[in-house]
N, C-alpha and C. Protein backbone atom coordinates (compact mmCIF):
# COMPACT_ATOMS: atom_id res chain seq x y z
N UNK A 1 -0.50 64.55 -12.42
CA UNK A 1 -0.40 63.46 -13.37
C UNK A 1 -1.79 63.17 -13.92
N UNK A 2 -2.01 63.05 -15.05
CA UNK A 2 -2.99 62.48 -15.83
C UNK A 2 -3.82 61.21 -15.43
N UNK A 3 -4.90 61.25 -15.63
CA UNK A 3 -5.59 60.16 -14.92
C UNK A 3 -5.75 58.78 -15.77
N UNK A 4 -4.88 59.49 -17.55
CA UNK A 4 -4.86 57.91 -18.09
C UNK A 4 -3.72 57.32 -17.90
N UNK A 5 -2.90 58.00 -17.24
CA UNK A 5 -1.12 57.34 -17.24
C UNK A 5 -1.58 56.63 -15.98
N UNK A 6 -2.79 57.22 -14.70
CA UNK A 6 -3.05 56.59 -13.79
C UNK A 6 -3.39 54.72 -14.20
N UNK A 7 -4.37 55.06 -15.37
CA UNK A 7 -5.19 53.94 -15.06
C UNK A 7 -4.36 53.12 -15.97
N UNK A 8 -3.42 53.74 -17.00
CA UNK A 8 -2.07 52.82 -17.60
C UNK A 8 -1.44 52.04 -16.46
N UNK A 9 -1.27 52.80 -15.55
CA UNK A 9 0.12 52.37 -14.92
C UNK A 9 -0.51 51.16 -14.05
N UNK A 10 -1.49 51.57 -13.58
CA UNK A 10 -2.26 50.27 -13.01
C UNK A 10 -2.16 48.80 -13.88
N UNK A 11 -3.10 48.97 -14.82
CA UNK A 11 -3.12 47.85 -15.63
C UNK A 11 -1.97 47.09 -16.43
N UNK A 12 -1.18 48.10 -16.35
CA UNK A 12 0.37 47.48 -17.41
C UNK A 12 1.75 47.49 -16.42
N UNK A 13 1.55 48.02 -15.27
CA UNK A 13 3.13 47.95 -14.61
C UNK A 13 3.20 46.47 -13.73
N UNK A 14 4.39 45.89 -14.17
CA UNK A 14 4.15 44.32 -13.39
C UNK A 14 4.68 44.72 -11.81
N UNK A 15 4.81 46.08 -11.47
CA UNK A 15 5.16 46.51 -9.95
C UNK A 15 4.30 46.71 -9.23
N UNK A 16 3.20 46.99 -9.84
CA UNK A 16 1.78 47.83 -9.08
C UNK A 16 1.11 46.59 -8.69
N UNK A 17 1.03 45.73 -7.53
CA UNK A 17 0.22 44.87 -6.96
C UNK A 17 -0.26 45.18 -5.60
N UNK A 18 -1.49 45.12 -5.46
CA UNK A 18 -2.70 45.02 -4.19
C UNK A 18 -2.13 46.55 -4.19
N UNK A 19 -2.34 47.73 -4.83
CA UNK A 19 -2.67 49.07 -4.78
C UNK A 19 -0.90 49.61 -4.06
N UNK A 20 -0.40 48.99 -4.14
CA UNK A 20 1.35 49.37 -3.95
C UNK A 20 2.34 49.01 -4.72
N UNK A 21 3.46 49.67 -4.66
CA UNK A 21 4.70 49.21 -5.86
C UNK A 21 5.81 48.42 -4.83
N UNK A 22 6.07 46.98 -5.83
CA UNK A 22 6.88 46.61 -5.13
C UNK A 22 8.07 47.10 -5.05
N UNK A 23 8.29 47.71 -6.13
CA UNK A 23 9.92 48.65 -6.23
C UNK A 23 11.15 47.47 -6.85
N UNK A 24 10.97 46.23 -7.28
CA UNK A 24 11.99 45.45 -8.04
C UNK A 24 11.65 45.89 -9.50
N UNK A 25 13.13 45.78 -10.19
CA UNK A 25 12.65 45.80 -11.42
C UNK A 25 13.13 44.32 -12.28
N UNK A 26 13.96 44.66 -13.34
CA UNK A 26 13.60 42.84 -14.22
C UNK A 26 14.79 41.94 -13.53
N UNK A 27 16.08 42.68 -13.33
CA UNK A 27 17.13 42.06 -12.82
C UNK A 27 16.83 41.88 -10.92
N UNK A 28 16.11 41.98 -10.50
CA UNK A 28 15.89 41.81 -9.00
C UNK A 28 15.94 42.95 -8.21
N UNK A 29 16.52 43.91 -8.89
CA UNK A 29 17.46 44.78 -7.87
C UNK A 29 16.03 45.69 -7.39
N UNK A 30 16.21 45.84 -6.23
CA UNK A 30 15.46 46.73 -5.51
C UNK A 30 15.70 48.64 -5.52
N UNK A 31 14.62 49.19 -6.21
CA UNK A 31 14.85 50.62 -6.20
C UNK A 31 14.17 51.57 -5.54
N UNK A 32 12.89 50.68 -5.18
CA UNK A 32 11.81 51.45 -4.05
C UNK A 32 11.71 50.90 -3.09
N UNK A 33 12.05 50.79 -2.04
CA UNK A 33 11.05 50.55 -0.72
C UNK A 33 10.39 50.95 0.43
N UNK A 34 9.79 51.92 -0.12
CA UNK A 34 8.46 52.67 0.19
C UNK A 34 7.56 52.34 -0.08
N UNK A 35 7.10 51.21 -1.14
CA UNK A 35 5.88 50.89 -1.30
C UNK A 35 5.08 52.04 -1.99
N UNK A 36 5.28 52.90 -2.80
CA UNK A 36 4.83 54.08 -3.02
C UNK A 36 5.17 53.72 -4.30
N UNK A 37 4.03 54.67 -5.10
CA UNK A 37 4.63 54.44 -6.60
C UNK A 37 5.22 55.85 -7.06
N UNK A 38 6.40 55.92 -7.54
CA UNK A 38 6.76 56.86 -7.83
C UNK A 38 6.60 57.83 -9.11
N UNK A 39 5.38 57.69 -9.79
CA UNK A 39 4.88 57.97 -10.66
C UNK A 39 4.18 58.68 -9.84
N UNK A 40 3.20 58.36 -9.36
CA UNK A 40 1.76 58.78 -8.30
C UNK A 40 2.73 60.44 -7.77
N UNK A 41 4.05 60.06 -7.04
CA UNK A 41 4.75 61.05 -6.38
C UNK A 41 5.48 61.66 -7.55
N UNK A 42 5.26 62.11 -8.90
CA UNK A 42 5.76 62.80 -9.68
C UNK A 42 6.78 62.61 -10.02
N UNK A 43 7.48 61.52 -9.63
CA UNK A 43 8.94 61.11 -9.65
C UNK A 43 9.43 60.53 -11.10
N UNK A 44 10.48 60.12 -11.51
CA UNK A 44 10.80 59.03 -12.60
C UNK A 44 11.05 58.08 -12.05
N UNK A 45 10.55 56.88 -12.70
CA UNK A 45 10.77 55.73 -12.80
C UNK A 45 11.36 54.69 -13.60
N UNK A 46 12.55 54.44 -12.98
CA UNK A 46 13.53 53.68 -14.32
C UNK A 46 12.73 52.45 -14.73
N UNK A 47 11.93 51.57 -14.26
CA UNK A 47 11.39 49.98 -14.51
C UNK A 47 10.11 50.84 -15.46
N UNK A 48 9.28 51.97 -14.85
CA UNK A 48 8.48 52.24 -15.85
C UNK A 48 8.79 52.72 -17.38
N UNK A 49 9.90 53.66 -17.21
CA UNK A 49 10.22 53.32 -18.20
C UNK A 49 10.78 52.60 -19.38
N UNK A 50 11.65 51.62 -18.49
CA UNK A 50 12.24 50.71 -19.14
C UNK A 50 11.35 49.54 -20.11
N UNK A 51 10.08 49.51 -18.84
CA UNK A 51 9.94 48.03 -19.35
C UNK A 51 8.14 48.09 -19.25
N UNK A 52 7.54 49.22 -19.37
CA UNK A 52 6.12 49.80 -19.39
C UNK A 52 6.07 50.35 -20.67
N UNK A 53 6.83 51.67 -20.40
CA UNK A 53 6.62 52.50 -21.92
C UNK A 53 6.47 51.83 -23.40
N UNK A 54 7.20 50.94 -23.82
CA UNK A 54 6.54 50.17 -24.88
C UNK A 54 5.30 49.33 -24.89
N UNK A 55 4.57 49.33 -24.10
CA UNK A 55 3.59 48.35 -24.28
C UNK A 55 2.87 49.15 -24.66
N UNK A 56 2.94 50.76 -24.20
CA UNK A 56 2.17 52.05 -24.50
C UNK A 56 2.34 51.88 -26.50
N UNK A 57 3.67 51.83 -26.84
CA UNK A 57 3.84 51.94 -28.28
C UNK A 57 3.02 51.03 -28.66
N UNK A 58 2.87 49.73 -28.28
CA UNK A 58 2.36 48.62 -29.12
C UNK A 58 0.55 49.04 -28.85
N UNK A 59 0.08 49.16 -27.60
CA UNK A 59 -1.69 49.67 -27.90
C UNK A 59 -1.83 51.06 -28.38
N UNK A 60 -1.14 51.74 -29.17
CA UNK A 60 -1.04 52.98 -29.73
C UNK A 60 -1.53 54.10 -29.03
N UNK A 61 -1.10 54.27 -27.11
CA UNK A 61 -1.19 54.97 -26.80
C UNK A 61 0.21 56.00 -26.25
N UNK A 62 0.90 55.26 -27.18
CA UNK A 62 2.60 55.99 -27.05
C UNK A 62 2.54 57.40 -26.85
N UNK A 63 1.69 58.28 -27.54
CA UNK A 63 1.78 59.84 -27.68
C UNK A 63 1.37 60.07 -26.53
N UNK A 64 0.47 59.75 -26.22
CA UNK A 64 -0.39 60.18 -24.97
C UNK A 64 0.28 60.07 -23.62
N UNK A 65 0.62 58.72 -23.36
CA UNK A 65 1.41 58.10 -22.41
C UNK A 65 2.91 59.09 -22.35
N UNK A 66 3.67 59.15 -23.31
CA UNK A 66 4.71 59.77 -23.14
C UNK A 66 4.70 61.19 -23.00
N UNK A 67 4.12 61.70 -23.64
CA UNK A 67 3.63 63.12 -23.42
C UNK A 67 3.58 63.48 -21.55
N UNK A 68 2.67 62.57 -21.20
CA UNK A 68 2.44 62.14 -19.73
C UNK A 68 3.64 62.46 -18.54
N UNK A 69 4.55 61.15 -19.09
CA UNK A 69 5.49 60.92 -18.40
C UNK A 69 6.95 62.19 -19.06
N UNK A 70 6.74 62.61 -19.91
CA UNK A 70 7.68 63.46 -20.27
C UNK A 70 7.49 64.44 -19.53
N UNK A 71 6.67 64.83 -18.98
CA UNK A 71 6.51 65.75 -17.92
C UNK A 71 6.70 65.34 -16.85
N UNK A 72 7.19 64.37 -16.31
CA UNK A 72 7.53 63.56 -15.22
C UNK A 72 9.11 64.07 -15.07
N UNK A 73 9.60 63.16 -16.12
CA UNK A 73 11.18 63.09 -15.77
C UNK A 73 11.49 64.08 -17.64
N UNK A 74 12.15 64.90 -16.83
CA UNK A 74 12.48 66.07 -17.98
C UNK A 74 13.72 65.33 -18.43
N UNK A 75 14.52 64.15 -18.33
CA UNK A 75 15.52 63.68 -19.00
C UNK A 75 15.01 62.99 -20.15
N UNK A 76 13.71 62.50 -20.03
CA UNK A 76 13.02 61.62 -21.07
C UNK A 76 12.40 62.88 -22.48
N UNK A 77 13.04 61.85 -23.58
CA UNK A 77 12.81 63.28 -24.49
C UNK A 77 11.78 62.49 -25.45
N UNK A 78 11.06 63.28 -25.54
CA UNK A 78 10.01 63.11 -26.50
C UNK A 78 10.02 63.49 -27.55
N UNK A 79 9.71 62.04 -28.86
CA UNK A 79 9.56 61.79 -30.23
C UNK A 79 8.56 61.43 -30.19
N UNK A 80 7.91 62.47 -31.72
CA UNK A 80 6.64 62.34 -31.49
C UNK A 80 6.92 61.80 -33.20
N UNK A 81 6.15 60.43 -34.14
CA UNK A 81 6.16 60.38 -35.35
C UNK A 81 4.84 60.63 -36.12
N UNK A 82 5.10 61.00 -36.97
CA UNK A 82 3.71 61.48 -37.44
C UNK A 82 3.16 60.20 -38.53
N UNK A 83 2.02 59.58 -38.27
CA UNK A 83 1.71 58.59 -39.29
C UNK A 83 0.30 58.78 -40.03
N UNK A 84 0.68 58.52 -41.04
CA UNK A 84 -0.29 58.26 -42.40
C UNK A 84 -1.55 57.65 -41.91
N UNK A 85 -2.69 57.39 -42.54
CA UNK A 85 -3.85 56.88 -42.39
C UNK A 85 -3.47 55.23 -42.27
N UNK A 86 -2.51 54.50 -43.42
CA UNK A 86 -2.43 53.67 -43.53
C UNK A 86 -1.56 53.36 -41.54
N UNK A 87 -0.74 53.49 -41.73
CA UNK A 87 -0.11 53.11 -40.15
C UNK A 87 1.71 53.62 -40.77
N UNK A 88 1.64 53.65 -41.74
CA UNK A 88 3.17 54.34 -42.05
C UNK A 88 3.28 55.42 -42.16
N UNK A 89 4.72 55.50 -41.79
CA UNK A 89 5.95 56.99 -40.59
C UNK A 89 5.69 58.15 -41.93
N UNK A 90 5.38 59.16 -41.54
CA UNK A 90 5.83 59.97 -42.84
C UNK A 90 6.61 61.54 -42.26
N UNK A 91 7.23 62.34 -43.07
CA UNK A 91 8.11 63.34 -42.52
C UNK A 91 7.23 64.19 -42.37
N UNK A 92 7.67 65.52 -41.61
CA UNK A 92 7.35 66.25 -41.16
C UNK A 92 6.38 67.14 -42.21
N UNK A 93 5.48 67.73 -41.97
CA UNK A 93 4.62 68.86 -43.20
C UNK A 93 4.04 68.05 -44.33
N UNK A 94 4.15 66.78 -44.04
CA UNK A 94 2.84 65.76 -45.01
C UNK A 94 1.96 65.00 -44.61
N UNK A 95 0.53 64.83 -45.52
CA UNK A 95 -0.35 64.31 -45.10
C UNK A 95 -0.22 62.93 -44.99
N UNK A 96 0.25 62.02 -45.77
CA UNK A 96 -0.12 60.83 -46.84
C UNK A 96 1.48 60.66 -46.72
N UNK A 97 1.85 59.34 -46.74
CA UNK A 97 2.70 58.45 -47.23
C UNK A 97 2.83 58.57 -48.71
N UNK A 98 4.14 58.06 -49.65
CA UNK A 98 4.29 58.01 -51.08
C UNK A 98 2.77 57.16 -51.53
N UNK A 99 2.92 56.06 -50.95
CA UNK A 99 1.43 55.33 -51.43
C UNK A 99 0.11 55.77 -51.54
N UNK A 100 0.37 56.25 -50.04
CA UNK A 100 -1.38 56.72 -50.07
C UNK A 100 -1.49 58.34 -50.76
N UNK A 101 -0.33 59.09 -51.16
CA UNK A 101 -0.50 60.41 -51.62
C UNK A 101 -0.99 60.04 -52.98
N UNK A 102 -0.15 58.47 -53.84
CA UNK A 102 -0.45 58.34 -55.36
C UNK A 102 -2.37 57.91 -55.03
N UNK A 103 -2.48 57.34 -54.38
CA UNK A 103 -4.19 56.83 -54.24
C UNK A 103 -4.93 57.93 -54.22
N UNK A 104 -4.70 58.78 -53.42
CA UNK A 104 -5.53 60.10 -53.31
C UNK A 104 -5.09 60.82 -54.27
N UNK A 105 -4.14 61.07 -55.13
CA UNK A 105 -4.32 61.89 -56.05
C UNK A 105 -4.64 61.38 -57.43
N UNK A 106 -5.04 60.09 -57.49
CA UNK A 106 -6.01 59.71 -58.76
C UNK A 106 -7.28 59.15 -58.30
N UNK A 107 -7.60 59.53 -56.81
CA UNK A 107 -9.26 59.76 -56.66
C UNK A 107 -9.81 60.67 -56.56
N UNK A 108 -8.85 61.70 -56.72
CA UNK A 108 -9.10 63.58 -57.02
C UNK A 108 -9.23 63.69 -58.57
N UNK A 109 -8.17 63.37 -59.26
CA UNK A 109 -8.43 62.94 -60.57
C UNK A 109 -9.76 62.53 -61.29
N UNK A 110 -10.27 61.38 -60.51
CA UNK A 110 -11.19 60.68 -60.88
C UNK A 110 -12.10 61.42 -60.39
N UNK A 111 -12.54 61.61 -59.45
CA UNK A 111 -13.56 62.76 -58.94
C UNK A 111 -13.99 63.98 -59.91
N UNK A 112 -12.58 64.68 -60.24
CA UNK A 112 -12.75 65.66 -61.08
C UNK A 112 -13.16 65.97 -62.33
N UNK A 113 -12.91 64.28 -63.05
CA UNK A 113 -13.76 64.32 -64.49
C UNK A 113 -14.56 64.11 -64.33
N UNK A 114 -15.50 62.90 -63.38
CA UNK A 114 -16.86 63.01 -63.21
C UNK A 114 -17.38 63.49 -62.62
N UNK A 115 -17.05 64.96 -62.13
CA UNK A 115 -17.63 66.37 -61.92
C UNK A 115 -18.15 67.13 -63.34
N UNK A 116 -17.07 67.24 -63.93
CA UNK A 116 -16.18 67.91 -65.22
C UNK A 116 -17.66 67.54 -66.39
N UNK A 117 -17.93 65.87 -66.35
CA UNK A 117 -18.72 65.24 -67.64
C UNK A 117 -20.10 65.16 -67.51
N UNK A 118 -20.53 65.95 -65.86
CA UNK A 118 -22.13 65.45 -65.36
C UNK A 118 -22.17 67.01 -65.67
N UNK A 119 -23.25 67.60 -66.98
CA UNK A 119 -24.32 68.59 -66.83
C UNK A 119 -25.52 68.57 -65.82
């Protein structure tokens, strides 16, 4: 396992206290009690994923993190989206969003005549 999913899982799992997992997840129910984190032991983890993995989306380390854990539990399937400079989704085999493709292609434009008009 990766040593940033390590230091993720530390700082963001509400299970990981005083260097052990308590093994409850949001509804009470008990799934570990081993005290072991089952990440650490290569395992899947339903609470990590359930209720960890997005916090990964929101500090924009979703790719990384899941990538991680997708190698963990081979049921977890990995989507990867590809985004624009601006922060918007764009399809597959493009650089630029509709917006930012029209911006960059009339500062290529613009570039090019005042290339074009300087002897």
């Amino acid at each position: 396992m990766g040593n940033a999913m390590t230091i993720f899982l530390k700082q963001h799992c509400a299970c990981w206290v005083e260097n052990m997992c308590l093994g409850v997840d949001a509804e009470r129910q008990t799934f570990n009690n081993s005290g072991k984190c089952l990440i650490m032991d290569r395992k899947a983890c339903r609470y990590f994923r359930a209720g960890v993995l997005h916090i990964a989306k929101e500090k924009n380390l979703c790719d990384k993190i899941a990538k991680l854990y997708s190698k963990i539990d081979k049921s977890f399937v990995l989507v990867i989206t590809h985004k624009c400079k601006c922060g918007a989704e764009i399809q597959k085999r493009r650089r630029f969003c509709d917006r930012c493709r029209h911006k960059h292609r009339l500062e290529t434009y613009r570039k090019a005549r005042i290339t074009k008009n300087v002897f």
